Coordinates of C-alpha atoms in Angstrom, one line a residue:
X14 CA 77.7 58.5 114.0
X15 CA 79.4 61.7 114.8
X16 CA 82.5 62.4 112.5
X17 CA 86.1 63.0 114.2
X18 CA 88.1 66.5 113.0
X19 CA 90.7 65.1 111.4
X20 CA 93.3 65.9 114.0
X21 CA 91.5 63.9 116.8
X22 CA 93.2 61.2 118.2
X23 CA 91.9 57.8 117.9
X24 CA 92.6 55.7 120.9
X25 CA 93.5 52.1 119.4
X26 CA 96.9 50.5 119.7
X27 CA 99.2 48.9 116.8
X28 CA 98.4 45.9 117.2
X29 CA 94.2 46.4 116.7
X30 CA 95.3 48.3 113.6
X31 CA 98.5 46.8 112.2
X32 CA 98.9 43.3 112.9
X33 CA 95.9 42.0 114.6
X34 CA 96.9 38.5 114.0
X35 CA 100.0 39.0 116.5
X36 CA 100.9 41.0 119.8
X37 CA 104.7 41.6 118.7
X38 CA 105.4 44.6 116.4
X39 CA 108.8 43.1 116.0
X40 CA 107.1 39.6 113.9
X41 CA 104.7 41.4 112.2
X42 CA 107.6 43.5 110.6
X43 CA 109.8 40.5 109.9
X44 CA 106.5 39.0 108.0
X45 CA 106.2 41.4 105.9
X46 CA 110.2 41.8 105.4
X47 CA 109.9 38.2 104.5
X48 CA 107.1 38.4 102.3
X49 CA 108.3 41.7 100.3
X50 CA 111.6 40.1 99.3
X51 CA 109.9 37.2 97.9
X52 CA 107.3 39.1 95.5
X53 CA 109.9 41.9 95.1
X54 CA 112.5 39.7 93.8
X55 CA 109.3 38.0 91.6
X56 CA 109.0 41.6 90.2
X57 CA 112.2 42.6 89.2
X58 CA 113.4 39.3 87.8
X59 CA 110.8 39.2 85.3
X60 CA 111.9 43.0 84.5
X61 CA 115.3 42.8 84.3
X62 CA 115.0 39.7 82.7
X63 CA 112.7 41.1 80.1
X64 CA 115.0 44.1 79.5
X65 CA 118.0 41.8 78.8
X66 CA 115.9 39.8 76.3
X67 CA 114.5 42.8 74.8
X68 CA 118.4 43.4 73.7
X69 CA 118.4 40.7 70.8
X70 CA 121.8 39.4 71.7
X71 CA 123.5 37.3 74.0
X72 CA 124.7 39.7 77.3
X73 CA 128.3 39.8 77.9
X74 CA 129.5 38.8 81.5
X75 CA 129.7 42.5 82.4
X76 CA 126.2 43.5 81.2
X77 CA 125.4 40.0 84.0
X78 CA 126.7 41.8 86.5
X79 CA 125.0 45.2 86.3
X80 CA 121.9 43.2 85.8
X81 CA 122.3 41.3 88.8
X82 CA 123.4 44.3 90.9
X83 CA 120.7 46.5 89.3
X84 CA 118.1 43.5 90.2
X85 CA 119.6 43.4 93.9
X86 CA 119.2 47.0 94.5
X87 CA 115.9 47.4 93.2
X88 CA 114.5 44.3 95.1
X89 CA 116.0 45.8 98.3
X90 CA 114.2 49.5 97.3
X91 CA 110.7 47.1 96.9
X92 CA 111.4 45.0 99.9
X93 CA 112.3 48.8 101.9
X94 CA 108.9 50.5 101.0
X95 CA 106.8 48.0 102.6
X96 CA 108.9 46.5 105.5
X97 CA 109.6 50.2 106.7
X98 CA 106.0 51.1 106.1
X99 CA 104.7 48.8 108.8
X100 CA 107.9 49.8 111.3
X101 CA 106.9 53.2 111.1
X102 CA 103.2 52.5 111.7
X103 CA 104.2 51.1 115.0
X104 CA 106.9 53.1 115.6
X105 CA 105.1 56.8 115.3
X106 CA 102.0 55.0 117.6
X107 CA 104.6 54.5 120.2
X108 CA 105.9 58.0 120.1
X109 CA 102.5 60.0 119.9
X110 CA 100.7 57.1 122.0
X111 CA 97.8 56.9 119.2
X112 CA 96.8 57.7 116.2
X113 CA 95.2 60.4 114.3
X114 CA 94.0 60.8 110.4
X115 CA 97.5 61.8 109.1
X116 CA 99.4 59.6 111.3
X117 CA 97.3 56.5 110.5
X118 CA 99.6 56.1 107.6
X119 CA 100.2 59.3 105.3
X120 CA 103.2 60.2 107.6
X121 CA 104.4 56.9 107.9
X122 CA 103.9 56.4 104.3
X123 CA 106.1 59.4 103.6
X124 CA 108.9 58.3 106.0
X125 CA 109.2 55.1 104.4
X126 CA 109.0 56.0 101.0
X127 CA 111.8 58.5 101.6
X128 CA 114.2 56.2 102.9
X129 CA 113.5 53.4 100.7
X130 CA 113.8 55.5 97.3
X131 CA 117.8 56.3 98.7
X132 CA 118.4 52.5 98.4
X133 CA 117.5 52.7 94.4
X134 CA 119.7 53.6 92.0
X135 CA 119.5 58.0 90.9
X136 CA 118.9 57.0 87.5
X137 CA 115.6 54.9 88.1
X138 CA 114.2 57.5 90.6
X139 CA 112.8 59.7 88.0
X140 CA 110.8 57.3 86.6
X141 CA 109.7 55.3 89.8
X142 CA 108.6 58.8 90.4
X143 CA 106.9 59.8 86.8
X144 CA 104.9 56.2 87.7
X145 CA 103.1 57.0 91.0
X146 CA 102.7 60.4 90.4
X147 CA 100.3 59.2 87.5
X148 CA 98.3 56.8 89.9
X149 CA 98.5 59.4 92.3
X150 CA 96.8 61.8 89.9
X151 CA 94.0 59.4 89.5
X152 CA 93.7 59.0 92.9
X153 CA 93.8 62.1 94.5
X154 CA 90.8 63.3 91.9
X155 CA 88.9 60.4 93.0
X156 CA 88.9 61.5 96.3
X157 CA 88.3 65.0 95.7
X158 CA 85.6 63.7 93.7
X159 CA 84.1 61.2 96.1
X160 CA 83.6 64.4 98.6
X161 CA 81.9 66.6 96.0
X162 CA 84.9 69.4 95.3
X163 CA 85.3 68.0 91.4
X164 CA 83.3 66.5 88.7
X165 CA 84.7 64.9 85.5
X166 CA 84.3 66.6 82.4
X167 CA 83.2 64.7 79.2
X168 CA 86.4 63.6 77.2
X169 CA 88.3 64.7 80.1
X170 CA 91.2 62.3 79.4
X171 CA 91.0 63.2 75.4
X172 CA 91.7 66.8 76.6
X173 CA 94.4 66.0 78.8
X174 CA 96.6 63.7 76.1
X175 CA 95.6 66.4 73.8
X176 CA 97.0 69.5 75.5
X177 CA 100.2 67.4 76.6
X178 CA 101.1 65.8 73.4
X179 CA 100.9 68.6 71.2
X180 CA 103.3 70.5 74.1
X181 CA 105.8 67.7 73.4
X182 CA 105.0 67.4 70.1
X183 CA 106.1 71.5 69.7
X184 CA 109.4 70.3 71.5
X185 CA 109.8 67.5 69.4
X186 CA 109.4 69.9 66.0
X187 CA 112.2 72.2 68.0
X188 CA 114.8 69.2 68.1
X189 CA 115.0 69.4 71.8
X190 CA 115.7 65.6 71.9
X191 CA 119.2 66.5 71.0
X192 CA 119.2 67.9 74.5
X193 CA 117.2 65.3 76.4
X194 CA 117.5 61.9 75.5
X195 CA 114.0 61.0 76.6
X196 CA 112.2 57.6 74.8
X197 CA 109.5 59.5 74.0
X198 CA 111.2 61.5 71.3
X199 CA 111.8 58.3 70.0
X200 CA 108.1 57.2 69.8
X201 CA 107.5 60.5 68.1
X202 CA 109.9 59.5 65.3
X203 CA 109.1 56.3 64.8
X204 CA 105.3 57.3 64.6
X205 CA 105.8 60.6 62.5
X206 CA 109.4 60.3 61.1
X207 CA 112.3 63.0 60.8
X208 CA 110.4 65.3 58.4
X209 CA 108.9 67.3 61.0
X210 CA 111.6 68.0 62.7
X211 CA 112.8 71.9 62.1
X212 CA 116.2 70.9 60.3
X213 CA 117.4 72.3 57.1
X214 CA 115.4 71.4 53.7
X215 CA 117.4 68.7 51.2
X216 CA 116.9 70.3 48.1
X217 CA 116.1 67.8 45.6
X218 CA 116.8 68.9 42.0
X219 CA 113.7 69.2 40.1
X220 CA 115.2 66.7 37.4
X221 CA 116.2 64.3 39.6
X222 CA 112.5 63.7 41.1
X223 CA 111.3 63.3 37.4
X224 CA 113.9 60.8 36.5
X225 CA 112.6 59.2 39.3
X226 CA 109.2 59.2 38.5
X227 CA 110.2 58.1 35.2
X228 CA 111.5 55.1 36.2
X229 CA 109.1 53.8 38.5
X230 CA 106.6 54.2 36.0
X231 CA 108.6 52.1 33.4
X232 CA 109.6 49.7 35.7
X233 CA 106.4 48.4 37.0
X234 CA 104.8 47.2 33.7
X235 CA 108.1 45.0 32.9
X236 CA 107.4 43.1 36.2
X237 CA 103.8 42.3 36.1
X238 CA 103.2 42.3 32.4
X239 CA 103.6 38.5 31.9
X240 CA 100.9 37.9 34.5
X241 CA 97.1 37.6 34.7
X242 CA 94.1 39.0 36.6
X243 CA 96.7 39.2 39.9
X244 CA 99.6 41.0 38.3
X245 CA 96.8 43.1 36.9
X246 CA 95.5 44.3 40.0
X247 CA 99.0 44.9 41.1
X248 CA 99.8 46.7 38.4
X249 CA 97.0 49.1 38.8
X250 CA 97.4 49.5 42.5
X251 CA 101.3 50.3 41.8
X252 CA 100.3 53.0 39.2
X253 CA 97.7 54.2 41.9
X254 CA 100.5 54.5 44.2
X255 CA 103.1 56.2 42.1
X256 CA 100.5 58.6 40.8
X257 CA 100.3 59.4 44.8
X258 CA 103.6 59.5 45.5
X259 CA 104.1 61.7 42.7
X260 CA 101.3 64.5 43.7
X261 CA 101.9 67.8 45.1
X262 CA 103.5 68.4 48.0
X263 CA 104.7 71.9 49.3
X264 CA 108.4 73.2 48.8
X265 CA 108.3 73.0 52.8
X266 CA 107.7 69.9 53.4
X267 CA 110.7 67.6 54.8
X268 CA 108.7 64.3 53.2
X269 CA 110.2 62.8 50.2
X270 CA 107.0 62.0 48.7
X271 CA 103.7 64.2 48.2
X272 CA 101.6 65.2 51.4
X273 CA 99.2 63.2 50.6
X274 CA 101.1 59.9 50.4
X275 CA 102.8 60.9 53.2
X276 CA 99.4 61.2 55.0
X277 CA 98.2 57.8 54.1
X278 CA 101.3 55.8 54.2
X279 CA 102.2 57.1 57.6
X280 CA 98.4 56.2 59.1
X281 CA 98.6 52.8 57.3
X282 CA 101.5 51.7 59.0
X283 CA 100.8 52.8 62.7
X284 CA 97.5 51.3 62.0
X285 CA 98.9 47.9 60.8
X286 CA 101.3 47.9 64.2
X287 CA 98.4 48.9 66.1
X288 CA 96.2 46.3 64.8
X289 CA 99.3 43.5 65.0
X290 CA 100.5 44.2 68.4
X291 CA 96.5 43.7 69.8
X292 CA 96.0 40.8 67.6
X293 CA 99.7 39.2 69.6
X294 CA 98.2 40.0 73.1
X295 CA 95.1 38.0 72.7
X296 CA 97.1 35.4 71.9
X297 CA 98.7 35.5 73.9
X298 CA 96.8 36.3 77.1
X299 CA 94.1 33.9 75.3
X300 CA 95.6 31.0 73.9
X301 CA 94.4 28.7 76.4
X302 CA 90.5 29.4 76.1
X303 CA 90.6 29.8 71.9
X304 CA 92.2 26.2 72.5
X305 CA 89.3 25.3 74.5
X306 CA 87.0 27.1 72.6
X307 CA 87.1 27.6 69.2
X308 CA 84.3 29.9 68.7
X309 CA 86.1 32.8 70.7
X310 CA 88.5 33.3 67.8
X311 CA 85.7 34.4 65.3
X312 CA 84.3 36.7 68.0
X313 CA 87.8 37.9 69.2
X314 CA 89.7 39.4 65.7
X315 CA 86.1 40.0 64.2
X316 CA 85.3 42.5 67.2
X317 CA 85.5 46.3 67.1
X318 CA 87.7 46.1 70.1
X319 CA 90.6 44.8 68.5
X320 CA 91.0 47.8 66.1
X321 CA 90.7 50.7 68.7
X322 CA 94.8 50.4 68.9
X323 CA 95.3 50.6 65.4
X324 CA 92.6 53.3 64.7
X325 CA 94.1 55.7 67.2
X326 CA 97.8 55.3 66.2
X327 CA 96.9 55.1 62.5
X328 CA 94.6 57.9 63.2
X329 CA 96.9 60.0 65.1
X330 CA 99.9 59.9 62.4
X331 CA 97.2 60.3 60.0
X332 CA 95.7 63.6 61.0
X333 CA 98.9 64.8 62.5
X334 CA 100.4 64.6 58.9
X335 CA 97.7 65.6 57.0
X336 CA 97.3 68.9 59.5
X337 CA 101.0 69.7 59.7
X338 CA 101.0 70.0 55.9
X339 CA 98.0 71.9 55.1
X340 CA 99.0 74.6 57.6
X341 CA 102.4 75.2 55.3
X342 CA 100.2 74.9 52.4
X343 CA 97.5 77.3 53.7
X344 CA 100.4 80.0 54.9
X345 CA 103.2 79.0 53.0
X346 CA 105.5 79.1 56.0
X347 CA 106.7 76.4 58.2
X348 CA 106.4 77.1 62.1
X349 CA 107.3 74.8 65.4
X350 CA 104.3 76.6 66.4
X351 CA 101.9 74.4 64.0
X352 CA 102.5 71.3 66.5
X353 CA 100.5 72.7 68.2
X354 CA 97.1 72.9 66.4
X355 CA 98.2 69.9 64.7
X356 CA 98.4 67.8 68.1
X357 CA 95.0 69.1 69.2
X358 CA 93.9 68.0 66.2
X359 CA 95.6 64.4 65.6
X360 CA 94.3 64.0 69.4
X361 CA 90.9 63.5 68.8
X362 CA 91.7 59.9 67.2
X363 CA 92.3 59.1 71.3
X364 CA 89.2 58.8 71.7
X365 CA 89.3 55.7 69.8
X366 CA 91.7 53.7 72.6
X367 CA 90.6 56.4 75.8
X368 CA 92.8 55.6 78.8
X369 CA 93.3 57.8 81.7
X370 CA 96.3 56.1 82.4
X371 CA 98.0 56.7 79.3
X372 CA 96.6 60.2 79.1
X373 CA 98.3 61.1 82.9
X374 CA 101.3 59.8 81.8
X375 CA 102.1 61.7 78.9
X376 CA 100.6 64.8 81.0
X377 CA 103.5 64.4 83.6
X378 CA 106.2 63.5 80.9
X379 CA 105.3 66.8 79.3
X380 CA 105.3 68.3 83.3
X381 CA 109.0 66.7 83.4
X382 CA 110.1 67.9 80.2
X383 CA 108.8 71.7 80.7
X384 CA 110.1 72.1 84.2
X385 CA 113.6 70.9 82.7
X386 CA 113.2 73.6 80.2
X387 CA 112.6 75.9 82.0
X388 CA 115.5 75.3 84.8
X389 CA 117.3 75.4 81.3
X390 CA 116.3 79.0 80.6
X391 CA 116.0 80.2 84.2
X392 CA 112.3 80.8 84.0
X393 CA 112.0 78.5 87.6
X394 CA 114.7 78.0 90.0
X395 CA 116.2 74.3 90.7
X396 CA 114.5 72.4 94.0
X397 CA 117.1 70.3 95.5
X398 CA 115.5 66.9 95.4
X399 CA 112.8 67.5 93.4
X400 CA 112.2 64.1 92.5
X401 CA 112.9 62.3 95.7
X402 CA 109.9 64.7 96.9
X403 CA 107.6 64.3 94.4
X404 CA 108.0 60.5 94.6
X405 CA 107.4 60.6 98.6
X406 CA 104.4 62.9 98.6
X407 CA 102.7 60.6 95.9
X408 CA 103.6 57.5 97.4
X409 CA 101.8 58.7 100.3
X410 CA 98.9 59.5 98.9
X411 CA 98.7 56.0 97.6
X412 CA 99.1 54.3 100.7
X413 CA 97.1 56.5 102.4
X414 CA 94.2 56.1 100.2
X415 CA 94.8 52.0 100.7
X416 CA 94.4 52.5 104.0
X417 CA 91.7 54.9 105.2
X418 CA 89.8 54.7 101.1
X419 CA 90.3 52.3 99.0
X420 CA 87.8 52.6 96.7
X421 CA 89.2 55.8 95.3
X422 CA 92.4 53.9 94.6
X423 CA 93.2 52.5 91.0
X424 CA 92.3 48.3 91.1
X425 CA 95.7 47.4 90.0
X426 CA 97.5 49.1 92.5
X427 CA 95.6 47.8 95.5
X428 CA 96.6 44.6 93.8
X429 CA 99.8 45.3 93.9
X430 CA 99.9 46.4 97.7
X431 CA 98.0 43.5 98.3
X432 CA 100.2 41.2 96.5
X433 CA 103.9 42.5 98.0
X434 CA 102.8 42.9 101.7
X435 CA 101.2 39.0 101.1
X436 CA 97.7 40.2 101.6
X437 CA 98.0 41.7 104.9
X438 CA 96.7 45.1 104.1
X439 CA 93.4 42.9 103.5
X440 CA 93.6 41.9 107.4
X441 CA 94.8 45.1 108.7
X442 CA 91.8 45.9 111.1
X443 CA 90.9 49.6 109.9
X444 CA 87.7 49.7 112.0
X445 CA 88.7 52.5 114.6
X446 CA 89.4 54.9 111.6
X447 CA 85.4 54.6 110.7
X448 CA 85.2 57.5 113.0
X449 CA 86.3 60.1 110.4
X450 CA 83.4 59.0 108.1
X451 CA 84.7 57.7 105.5
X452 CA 82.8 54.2 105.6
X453 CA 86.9 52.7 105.6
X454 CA 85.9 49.2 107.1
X455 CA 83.1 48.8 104.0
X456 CA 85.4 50.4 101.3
X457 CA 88.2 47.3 102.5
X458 CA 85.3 44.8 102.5
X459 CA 84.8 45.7 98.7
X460 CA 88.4 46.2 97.9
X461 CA 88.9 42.5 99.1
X462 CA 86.6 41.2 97.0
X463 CA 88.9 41.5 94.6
X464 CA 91.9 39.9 95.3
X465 CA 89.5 36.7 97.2
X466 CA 91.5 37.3 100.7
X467 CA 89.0 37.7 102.8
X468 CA 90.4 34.7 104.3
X469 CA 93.9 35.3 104.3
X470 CA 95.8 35.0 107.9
X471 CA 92.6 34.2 108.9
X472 CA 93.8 31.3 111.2
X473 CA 96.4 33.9 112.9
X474 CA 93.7 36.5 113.6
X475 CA 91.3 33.6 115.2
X476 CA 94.1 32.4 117.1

């Protein structure tokens, strides 16, 4: 079959392409209006619902109200994207009288993602934006890939997360998160602490750490002594520990304990949350099958899989420590600059839990955070609307990709698509588009598979 130039027309109308299973352009937009408020307001219940509980307390009637105005807003933004989407398919047919490869649904796309990110609140844009610019990412490799201009590299995704978190991690070490309140700082400290932060050393009287060393020393053998072969073990595990604690560590060092307890307390932990918050979600997302078969618990927390969390955070803090303080021990000078190296190197422990996702995220946080800093120091000039752009351009991508090649979009988001325009894009009839070679009406035959609605609307189309 002869390929199409991507600017050739292709004769079909909107209804062959759009809404097969109806003539009017008109019902087939009130369907999916219909449709989209009910799965968006799904959606952002749950989420706002989850972000109230996620408070610990009871919410006061005023904290109701935002909720429910915040819910409201975004459910209309949800509801906007895809209800405009198909008006503008039709819409854009009737004013250029067909279609071509960029009007098929990347222009359309565009239009409707612009007008529907004005109806969200400014304050969520930047993140609906930091989201599908991630899948975006993803899928605009994929189809650079699937064409032959690109091929993966090994560890790709490792050296990604790498490069990006030791950049934030140098900002971190600066104290820039006085200046942007961003939650990522706060995973940093939580993970590694205060101590690498460049702030002022506490200087801690010489005498005053060996009264304290005294005393936990003394102390532990008046606790344990009147025990047996348990307090024993305690006892020598406690005398193991203060020996660590009270190790070397260099006059540098923020930590109040020696480097190397630092190192191995900080890993442990991470590694123990890692480990716990897996173990919760196959509970959780498991329960019902352990109850119906027992056998799935041995194989589920005896499995390698459920570690990979825990080895790469305890991992990460691990070698991140460990790094940071043999740099000041090796030059006996403490440097933002040695988040760097010590990033790279903590990095490699991603390779336990690999996930492009993840890795593209913290790529375009670090992205966000750099073009900020440098508006900041007038290295780049401010674009008006930035964000409202970005968000358009990548939201266009993604529908584009659902529509003319699907395969190079990420599962979940076809899902998604699939699941807010009530599994119309399944039925869309994409058939004429074949022309431009990329196999569109197979790629929606596999894409379909997944979701099981081959048959959905299947008694409109027939009729």
């Amino acid at each position: 079959m002869q390929v199409l130039s991507k600017l050739t027309s292709v004769p079909i109308t909107c209804k062959e392409y759009v809404h097969p299973w109806t003539d009017s352009c008109s019902i087939a937009s009130a369907e999916f209006l219909i449709v989209a408020v009910q799965d968006s307001l799904r959606i952002y219940t749950a989420v706002y619902l989850l972000s109230l509980a996620m408070r610990g307390r009871i919410p006061s009637f005023e904290e109701l109200k935002r909720t429910l105005r915040g819910l409201l807003q975004s459910t209309a933004f949800l509801t906007m994207s895809a209800f405009s989407y198909s008006v503008f398919l039709c819409v854009l047919r009737r004013l250029a009288g067909s279609y071509n490869f960029y009007t098929s649904s990347y222009i359309p796309a565009y239009i409707a993602a612009f007008v529907s990110i004005l109806v969200e609140r400014p304050s969520r844009r930047g993140l609906l934006c930091l989201y599908v610019s991630n899948v975006a990412t993803e899928t605009g490799w994929n189809i650079l890939k699937s064409r032959g201009l690109v091929r993966s590299l090994p560890y790709g995704e490792i050296l990604i997360f790498g490069v990006s978190t030791a950049t934030l991690l140098y900002y971190y070490r600066l104290n820039r998160q006085k200046d942007y309140k961003d939650s990522m700082f706060d995973v940093f400290r939580f993970a590694l602490g205060d101590s690498e932060v460049m702030k002022p050393i506490d200087q801690v009287p010489p005498e005053s750490r060996r009264e304290s060393r005294t005393r936990d020393q003394g102390s532990s053998p008046r606790r344990i002594s009147s025990y047996g072969v348990i307090q024993a073990a305690v006892k020598a595990y406690l005398n193991v520990i203060t020996k660590i604690k009270t190790m070397a560590k260099h006059e540098l060092c923020r930590h109040k304990h020696s480097c190397l307890y630092n190192t191995l307390s900080g890993g442990t932990r991470m590694f123990s949350i890692g480990l716990g918050i897996q173990v919760i979600m196959k509970v959780l997302f498991q329960a019902r099958r352990m109850i119906r078969r027992p056998e799935l618990f041995k194989r589920t927390f005896l499995s390698k899989e459920i570690m990979k969390l825990g080895l790469f955070l305890g991992g990460f803090t691990s070698l991140y420590k460990l790094s940071s303080c043999l740099l000041r021990h090796m030059t006996n000078t403490d440097k933002a600059a040695f988040a760097i190296p010590s990033g790279l190197i903590a990095s490699v422990a991603f390779g336990y839990y690999a996930d492009t996702t993840i890795a593209l995220y913290i790529m375009w946080k670090t992205l966000q955070m750099s073009y900020n800093w440098g508006i900041d120091k007038g290295y780049v000039p401010k674009i008006p609307g930035f964000t409202v752009l970005l968000y358009c351009a990548s939201t266009a991508l993604l529908f584009h990709a659902a529509t003319l090649e699907p395969m190079n979009l990420r599962p979940s988001y076809w899902k998604f698509l699939h699941s807010i325009s009530g599994g119309r894009i399944s039925v869309m009839d994409r058939s004429g588009f074949d022309v431009y070679g990329l196999n569109t009406s197979g790629q929606i035959r596999e894409m379909s598979k997944l979701c099981n609605t081959a048959q959905v609307l299947k008694f409109r189309i027939e009729g």
